[in-house]
mmCIF file of C-alpha atoms and ligand atoms in Angstrom:
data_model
loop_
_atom_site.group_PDB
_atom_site.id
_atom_site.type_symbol
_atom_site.label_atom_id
_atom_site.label_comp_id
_atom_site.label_asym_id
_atom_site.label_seq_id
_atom_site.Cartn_x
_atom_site.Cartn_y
_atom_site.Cartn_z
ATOM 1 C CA UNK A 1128 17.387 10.932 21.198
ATOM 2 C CA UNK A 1129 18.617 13.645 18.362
ATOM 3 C CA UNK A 1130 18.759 16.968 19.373
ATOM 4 C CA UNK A 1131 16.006 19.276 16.929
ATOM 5 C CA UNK A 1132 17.819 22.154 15.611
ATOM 6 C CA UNK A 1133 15.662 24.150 13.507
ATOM 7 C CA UNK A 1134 16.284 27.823 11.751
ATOM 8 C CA UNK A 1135 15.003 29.516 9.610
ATOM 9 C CA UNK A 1136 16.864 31.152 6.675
ATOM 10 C CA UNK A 1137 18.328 34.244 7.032
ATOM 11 C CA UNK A 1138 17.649 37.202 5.476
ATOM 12 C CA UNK A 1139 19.733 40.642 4.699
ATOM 13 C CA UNK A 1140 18.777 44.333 4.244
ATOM 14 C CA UNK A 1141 21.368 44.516 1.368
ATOM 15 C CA UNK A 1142 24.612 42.575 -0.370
ATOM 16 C CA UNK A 1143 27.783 42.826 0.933
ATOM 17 C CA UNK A 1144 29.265 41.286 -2.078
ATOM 18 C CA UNK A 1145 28.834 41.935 -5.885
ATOM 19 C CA UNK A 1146 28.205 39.111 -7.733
ATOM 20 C CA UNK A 1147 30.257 36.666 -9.049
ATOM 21 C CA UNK A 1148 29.423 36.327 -12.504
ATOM 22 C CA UNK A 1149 26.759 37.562 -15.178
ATOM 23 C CA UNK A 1150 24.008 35.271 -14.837
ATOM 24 C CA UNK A 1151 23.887 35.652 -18.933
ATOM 25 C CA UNK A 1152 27.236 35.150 -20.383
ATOM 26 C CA UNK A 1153 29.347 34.167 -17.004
ATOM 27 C CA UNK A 1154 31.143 37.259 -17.602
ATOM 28 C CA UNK A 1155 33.013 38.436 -15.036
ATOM 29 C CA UNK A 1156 33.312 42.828 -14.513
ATOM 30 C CA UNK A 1157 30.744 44.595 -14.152
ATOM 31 C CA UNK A 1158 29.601 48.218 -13.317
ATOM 32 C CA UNK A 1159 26.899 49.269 -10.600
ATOM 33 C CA UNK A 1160 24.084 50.602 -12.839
ATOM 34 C CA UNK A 1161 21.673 52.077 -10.092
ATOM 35 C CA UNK A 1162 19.440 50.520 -6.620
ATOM 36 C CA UNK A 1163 16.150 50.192 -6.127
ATOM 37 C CA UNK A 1164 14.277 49.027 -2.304
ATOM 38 C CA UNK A 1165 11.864 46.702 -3.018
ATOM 39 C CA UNK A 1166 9.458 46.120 -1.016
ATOM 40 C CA UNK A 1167 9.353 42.018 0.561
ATOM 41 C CA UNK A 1168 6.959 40.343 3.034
ATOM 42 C CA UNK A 1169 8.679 38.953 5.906
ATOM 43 C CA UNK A 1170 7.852 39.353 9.650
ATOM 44 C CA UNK A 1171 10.589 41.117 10.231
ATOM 45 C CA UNK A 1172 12.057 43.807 7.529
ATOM 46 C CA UNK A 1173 9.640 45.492 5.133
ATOM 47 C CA UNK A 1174 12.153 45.724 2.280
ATOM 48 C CA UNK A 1175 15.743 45.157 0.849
ATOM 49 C CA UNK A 1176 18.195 46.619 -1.136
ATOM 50 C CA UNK A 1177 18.709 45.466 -4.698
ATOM 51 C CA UNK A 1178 21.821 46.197 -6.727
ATOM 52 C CA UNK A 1179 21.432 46.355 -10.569
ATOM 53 C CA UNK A 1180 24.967 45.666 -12.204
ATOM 54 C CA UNK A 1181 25.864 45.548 -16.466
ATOM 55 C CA UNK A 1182 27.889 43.261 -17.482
ATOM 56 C CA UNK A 1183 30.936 44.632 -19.486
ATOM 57 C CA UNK A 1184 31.015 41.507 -21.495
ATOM 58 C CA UNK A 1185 27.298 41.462 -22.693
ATOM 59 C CA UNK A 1186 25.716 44.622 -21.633
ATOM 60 C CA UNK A 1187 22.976 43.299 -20.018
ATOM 61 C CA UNK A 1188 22.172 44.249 -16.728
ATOM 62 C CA UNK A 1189 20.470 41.993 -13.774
ATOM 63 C CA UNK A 1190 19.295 42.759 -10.706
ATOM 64 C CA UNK A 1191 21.464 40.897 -7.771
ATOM 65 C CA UNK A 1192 19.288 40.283 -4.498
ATOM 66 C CA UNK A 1193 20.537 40.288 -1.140
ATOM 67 C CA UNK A 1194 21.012 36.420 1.194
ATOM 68 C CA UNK A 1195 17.197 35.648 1.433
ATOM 69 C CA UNK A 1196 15.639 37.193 -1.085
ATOM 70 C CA UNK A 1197 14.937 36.956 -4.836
ATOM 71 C CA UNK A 1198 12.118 37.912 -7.506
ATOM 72 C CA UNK A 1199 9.137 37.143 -5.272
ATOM 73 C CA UNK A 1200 7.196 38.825 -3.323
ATOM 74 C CA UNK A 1201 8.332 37.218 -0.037
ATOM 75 C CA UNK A 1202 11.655 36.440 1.893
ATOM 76 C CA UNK A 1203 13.075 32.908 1.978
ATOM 77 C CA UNK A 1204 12.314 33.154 5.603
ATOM 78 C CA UNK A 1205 8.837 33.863 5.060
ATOM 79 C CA UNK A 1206 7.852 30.898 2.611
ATOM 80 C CA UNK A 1207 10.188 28.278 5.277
ATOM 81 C CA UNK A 1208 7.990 30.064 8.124
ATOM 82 C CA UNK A 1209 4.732 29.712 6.007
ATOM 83 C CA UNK A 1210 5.240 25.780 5.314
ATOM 84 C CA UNK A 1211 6.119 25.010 8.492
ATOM 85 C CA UNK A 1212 2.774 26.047 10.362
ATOM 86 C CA UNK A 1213 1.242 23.770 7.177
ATOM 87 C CA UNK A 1214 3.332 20.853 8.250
ATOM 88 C CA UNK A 1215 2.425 21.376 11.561
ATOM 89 C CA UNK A 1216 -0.985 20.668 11.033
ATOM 90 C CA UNK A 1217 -2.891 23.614 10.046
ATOM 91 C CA UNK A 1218 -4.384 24.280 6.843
ATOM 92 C CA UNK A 1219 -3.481 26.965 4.180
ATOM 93 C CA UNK A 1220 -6.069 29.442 5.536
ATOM 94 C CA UNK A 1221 -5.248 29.256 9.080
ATOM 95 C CA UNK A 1222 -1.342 29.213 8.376
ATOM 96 C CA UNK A 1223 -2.366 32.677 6.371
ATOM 97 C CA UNK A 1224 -4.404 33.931 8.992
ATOM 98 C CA UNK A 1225 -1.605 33.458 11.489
ATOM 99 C CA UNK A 1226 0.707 35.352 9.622
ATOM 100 C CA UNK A 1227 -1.388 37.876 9.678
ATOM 101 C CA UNK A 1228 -1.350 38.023 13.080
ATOM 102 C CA UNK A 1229 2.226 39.097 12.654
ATOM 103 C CA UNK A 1230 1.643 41.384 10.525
ATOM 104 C CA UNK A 1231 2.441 39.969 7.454
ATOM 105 C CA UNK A 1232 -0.432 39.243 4.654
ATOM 106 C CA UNK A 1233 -0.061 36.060 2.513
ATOM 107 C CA UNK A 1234 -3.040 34.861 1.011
ATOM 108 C CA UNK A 1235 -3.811 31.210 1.394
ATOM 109 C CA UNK A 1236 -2.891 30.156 -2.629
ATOM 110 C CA UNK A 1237 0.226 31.614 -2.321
ATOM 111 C CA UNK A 1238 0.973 29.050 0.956
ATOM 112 C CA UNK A 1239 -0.404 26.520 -1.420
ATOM 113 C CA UNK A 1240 1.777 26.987 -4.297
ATOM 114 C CA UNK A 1241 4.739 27.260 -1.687
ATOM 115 C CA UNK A 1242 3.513 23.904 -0.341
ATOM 116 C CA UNK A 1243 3.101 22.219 -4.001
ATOM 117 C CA UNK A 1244 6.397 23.339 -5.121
ATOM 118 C CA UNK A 1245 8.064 22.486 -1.846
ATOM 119 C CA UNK A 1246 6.836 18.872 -1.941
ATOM 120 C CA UNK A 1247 8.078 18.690 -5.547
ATOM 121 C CA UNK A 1248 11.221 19.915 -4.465
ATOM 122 C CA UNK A 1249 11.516 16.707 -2.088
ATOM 123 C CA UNK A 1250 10.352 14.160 -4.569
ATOM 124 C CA UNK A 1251 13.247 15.148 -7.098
ATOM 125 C CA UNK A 1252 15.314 14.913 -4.603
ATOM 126 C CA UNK A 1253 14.330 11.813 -3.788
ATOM 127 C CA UNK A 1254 14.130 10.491 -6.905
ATOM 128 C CA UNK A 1255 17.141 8.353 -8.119
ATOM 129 C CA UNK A 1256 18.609 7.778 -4.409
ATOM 130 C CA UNK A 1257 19.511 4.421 -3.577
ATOM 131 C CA UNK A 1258 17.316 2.489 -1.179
ATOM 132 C CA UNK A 1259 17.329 -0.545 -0.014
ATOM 133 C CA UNK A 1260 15.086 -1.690 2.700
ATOM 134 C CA UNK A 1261 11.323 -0.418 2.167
ATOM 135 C CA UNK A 1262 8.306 -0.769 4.096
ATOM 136 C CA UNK A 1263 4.915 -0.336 2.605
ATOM 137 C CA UNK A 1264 1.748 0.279 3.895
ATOM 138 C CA UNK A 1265 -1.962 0.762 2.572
ATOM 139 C CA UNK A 1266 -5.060 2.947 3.792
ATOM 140 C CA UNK A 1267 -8.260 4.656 2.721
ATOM 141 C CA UNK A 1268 -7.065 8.294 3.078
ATOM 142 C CA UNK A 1269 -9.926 11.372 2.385
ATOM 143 C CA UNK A 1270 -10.181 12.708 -1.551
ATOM 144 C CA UNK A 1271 -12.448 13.512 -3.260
ATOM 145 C CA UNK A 1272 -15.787 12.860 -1.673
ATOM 146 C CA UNK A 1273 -15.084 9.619 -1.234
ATOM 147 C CA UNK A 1274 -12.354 7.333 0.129
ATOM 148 C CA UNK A 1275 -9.275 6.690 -1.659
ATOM 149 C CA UNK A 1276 -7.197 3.768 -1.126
ATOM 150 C CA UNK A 1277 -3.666 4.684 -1.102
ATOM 151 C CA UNK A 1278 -0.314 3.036 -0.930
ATOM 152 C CA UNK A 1279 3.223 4.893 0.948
ATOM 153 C CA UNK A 1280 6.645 3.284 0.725
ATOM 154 C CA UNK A 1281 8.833 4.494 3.507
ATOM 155 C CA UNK A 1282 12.708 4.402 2.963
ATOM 156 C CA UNK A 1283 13.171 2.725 6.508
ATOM 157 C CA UNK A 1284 17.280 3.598 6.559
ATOM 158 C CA UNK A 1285 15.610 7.065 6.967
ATOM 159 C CA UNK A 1286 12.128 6.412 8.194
ATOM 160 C CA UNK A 1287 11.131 9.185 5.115
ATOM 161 C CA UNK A 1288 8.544 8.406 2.602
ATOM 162 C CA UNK A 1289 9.737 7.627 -0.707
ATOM 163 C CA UNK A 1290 6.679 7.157 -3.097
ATOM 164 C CA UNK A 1291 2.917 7.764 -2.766
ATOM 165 C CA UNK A 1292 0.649 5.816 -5.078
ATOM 166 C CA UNK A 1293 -3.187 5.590 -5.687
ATOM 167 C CA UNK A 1294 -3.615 1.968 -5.779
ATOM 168 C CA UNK A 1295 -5.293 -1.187 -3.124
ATOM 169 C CA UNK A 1296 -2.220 -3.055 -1.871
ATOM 170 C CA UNK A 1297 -4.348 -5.823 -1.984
ATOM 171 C CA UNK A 1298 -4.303 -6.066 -5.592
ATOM 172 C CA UNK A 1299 -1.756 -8.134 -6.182
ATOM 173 C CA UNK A 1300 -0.981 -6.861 -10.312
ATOM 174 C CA UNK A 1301 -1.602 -3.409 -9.205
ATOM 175 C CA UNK A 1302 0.975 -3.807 -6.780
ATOM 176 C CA UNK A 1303 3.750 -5.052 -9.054
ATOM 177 C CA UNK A 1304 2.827 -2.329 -11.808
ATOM 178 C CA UNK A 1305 3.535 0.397 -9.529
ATOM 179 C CA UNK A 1306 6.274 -1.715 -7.098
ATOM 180 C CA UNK A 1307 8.446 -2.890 -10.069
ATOM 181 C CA UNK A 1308 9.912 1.057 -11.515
ATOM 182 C CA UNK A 1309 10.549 1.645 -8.237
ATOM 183 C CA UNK A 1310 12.137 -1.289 -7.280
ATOM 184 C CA UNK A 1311 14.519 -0.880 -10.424
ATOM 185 C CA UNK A 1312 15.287 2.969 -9.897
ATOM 186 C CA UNK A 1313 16.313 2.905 -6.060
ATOM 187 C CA UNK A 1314 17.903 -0.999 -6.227
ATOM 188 C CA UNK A 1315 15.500 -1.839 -3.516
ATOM 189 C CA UNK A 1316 16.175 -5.332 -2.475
ATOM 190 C CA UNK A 1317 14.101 -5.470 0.337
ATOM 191 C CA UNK A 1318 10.229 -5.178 1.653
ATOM 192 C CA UNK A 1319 8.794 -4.812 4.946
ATOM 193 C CA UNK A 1320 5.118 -5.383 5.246
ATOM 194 C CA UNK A 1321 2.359 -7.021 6.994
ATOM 195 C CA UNK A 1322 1.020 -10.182 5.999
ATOM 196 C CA UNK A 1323 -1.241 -9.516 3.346
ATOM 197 C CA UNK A 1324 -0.912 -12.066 0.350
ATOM 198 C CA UNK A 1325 -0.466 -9.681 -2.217
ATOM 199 C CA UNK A 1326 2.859 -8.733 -0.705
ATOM 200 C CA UNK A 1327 4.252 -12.189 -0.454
ATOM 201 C CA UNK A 1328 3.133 -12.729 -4.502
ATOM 202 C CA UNK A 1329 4.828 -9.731 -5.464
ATOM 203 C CA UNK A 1330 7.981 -10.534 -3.518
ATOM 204 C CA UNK A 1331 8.432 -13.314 -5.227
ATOM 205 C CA UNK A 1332 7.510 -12.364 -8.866
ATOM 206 C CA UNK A 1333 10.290 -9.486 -8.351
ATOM 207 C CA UNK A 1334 12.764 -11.772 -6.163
ATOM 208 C CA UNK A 1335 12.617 -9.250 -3.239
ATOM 209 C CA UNK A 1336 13.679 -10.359 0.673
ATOM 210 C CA UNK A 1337 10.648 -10.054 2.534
ATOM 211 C CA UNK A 1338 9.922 -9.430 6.257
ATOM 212 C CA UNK A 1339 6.473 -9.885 7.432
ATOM 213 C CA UNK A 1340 5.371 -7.682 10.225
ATOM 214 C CA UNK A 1341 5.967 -9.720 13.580
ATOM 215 C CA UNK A 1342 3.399 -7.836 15.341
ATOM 216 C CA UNK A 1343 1.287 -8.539 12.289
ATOM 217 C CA UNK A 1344 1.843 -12.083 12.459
ATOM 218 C CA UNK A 1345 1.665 -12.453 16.272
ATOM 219 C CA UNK A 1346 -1.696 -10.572 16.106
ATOM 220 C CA UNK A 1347 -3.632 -12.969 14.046
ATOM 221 C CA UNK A 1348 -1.537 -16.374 14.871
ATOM 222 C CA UNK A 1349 -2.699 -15.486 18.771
ATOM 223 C CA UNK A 1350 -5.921 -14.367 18.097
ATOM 224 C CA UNK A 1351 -6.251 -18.105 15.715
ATOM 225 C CA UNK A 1352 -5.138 -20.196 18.502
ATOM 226 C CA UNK A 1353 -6.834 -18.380 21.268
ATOM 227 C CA UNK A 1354 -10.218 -20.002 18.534
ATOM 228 C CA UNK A 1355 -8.694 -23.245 18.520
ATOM 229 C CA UNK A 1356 -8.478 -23.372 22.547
ATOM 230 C CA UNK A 1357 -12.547 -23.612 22.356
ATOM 231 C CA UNK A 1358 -12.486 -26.015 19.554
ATOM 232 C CA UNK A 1359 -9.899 -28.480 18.969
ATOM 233 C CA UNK A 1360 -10.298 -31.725 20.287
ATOM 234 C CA UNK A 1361 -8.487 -31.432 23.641
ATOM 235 C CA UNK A 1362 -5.776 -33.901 22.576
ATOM 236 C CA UNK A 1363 -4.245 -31.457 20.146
ATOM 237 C CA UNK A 1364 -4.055 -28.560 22.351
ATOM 238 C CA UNK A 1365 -0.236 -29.105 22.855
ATOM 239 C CA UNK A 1366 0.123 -28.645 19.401
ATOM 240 C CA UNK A 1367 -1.825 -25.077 20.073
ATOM 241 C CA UNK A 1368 1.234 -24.625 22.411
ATOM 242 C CA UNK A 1369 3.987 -25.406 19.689
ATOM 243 C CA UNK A 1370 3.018 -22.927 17.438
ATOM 244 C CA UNK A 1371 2.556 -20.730 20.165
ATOM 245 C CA UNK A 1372 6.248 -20.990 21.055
ATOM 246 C CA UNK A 1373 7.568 -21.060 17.474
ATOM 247 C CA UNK A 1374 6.438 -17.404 17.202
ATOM 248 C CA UNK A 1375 7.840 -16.447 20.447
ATOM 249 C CA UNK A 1376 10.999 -17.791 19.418
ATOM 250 C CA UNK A 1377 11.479 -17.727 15.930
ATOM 251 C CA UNK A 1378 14.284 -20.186 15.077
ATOM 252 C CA UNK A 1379 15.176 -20.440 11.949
ATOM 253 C CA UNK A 1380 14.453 -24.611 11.453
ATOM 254 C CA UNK A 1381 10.750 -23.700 12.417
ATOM 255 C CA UNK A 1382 9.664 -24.218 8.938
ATOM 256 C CA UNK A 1383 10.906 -27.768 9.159
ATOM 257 C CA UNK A 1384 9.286 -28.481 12.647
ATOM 258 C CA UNK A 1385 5.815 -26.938 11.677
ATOM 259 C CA UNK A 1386 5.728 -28.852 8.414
ATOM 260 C CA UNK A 1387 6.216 -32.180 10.769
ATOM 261 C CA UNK A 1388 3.291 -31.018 12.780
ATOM 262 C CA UNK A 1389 1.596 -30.889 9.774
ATOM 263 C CA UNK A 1390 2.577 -34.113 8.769
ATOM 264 C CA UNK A 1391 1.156 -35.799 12.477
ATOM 265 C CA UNK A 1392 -2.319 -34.156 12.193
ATOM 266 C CA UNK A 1393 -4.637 -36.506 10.403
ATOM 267 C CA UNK A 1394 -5.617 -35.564 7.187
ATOM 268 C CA UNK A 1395 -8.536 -33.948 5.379
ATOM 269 C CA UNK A 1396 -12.391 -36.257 5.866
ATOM 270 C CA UNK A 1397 -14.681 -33.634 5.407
ATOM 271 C CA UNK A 1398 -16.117 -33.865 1.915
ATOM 272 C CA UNK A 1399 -15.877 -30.991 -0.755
ATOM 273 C CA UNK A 1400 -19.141 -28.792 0.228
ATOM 274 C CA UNK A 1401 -18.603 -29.333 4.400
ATOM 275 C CA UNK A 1402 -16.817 -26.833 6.277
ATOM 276 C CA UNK A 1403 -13.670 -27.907 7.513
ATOM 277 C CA UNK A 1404 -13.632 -29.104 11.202
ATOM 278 C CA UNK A 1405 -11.560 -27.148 13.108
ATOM 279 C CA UNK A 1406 -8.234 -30.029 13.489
ATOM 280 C CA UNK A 1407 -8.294 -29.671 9.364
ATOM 281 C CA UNK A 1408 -8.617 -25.973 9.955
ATOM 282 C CA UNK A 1409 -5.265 -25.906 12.224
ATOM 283 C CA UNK A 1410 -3.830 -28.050 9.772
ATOM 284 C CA UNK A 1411 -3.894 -25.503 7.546
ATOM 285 C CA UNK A 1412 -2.810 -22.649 9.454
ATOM 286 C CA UNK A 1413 0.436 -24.835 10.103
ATOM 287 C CA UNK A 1414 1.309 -25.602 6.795
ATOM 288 C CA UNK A 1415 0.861 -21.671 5.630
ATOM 289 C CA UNK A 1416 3.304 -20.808 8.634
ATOM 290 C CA UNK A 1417 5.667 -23.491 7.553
ATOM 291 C CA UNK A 1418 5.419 -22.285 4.358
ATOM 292 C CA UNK A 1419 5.956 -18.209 4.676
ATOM 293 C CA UNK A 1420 8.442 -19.019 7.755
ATOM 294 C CA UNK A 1421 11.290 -17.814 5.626
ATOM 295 C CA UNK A 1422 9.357 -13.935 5.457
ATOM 296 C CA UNK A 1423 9.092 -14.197 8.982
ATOM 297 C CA UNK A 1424 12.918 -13.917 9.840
ATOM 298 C CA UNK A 1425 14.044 -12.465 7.083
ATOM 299 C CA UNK A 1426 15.407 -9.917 9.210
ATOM 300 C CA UNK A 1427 17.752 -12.793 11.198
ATOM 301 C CA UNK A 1428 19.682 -12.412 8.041
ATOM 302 C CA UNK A 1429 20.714 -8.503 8.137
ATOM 303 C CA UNK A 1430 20.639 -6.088 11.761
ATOM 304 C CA UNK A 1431 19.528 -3.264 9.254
ATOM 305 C CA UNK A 1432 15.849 -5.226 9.039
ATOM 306 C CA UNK A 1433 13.538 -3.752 11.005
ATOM 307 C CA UNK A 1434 10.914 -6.797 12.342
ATOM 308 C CA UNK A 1435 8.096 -4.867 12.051
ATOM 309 C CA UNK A 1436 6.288 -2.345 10.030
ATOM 310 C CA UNK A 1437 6.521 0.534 13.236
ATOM 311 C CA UNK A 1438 8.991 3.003 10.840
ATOM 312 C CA UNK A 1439 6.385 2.611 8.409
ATOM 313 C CA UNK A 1440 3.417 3.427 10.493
ATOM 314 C CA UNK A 1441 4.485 6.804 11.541
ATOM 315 C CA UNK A 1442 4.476 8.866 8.157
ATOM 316 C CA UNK A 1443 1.572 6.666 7.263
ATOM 317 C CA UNK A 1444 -0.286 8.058 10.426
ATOM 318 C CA UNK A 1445 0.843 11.311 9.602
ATOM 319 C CA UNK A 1446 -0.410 11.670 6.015
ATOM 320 C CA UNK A 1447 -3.875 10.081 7.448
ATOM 321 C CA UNK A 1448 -4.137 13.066 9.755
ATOM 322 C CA UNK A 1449 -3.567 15.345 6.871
ATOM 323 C CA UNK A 1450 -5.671 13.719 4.628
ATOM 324 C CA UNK A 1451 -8.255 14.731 6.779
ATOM 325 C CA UNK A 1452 -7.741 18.122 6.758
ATOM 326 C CA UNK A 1453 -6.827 18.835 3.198
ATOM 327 C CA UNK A 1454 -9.061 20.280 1.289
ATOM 328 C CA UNK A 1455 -9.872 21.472 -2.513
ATOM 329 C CA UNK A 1456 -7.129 19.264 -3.634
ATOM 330 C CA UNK A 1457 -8.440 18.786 -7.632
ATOM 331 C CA UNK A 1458 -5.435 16.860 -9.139
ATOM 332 C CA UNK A 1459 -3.819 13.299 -7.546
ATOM 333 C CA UNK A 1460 -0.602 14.749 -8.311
ATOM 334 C CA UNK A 1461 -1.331 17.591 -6.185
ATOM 335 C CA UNK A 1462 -2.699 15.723 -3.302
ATOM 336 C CA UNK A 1463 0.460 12.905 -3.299
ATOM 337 C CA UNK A 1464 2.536 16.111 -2.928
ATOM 338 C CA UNK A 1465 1.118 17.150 -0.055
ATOM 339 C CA UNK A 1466 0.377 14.318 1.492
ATOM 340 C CA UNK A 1467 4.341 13.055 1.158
ATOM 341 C CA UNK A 1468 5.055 16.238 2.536
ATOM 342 C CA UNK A 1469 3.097 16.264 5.199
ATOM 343 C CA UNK A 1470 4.468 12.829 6.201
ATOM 344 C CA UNK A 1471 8.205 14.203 5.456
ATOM 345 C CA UNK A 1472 10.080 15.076 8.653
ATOM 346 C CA UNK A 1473 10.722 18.833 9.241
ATOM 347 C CA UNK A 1474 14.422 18.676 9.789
HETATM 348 ZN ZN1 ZN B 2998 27.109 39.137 -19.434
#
């Protein structure tokens, strides 16, 4: 378990040191030219001393602010403090109205604009690093009046989000639109997702490694052959068993021995416009597990591969729970801010 160190910035009455050069020509002497105290907000100190200097090389002068403070109104500490009750759950009004418990008045769109350019901060920073195992994950997330299917790809060598997008991972060309930049700017090489189709299209259009969810896969193999218990002929149900093992197991020839199964089953009688019986039915299902095997232990190949889609889940369920409290959001940029914030760790 990592040990949660967490501190806010610090913040002092007044520089020690003058500054280090003009913040206009780099220049290098100055002379003091007068103080002022401005007032800050903070919870602790009601206001700092600023220096003004003038620089000997171009005469202008500039104000030099002491650790923690700058131009606005409140202290570093104060705008860390501020987003961190927002991350914690509560919205912009009740993170104000806290504050103000301590004394310190902040209205609400000043947490917001803190919040915004916070989140913006992450995504540049997040922007060109390399990454190279991804999971993604879908959901209908809050917006709008209405629900909003959105799409979250988590950097799983740091379980952080990477990208939001407004799109139905089950749209196979929407998927690649918005998948393929990506892919290209981090030199992401491989995806981790549950078993929809899309995903396994898309992999292959943009020769990605793939690992399908395991728990994904065991959840709808079992549920499957728990259906064909009641309705295959009984002298297939070792066949039933098979499968059931293959999962368990996973070894990596089981392609070869499901497509033999395949092969034994007696092939399709029903005509055209009948619905298949259920032995053509299993038939199937073997043939499309022989055939995705491979994205099933994909992660045999490298440790780093997570097996399922758990590292994705948990900023995915944390922007859900956000979602639902976020209100008067009016831009999608300005919601996939927040929302990747909110789903951002907080050290
Ligand atoms: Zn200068």
């Amino acid at each position: 378990m990592s040990i949660v160190v967490l501190k806010l910035p610090n913040v002092k009455r007044q520089k020690e040191e003058r500054p280090r050069g003009c913040p206009y020509c780099a220049g290098e002497t100055f002379q003091r030219w007068g103080q002022v105290s401005k007032p800050v907000k903070d919870m602790w100190i009601r206001n700092v001393r600023v220096y003004r200097y003038r620089c000997c090389g171009c005469k202008r002068t500039f104000r030099h602010y002491p650790e923690g403070s700058s131009r606005a109104d409140q202290t570093e500490r104060l705008r860390v403090f501020a987003i961190l009750l927002w991350r914690l759950g509560l919205s912009h009004r009740a993170s104000s109205l806290i504050l103000s418990g301590l004394n310190v008045w902040v209205s609400f769109m000043t947490i917001w604009r803190d919040v915004q350019a916070e989140a913006e901060q992450i995504q540049k920073r997040n922007q060109w690093k390399p990454v190279r195992i991804v999971g993604l994950d879908g959901a209908y997330v809050l917006g709008w009046g209405a629900k909003q299917p959105v799409l979250v790809a988590v950097d799983l060598g740091t379980g952080e989000p990477l990208a939001l997008g407004y799109l139905d991972e089950s749209d196979p060309q929407a998927l690649q639109r918005w998948l393929a930049p990506l892919i290209q700017r981090h030199g992401i090489t491989v995806i981790v997702t549950d078993d929809l189709s899309s995903y396994k299209r898309v992999a292959e259009n943009l020769q990605l490694g793939h690992q399908v969810c395991q728990f994904h896969v065991r959840r709808w193999v079992g549920k499957a052959l728990q259906e064909f218990q009641e309705t295959v002929p009984k002298e297939w149900l070792w066949v039933l068993e098979e499968i059931h093992s293959l999962i368990d197991l996973l070894p990596p020839d089981g392609s070869k021995t499901l497509y033999a199964l395949w092969k034994q089953l007696p092939g399709r009688q029903s005509k055209r416009e009948q619905p298949r019986s259920p032995l053509e039915q299993l038939r199937d299902l073997l043939l499309r597990l022989s055939q995705d095997w491979h994205s099933y232990c994909t992660f045999q190949s490298e440790p780093q591969i997570p097996r399922t889609s758990r590292a994705t889940e948990q900023p995915m369920g944390k922007m859900k729970m956000r979602a639902r409290t976020v209100r008067g959001y009016k831009s999608r940029p300005g919601m996939q801010s927040g929302l990747l914030l909110a789903a951002t760790s907080i050290v």
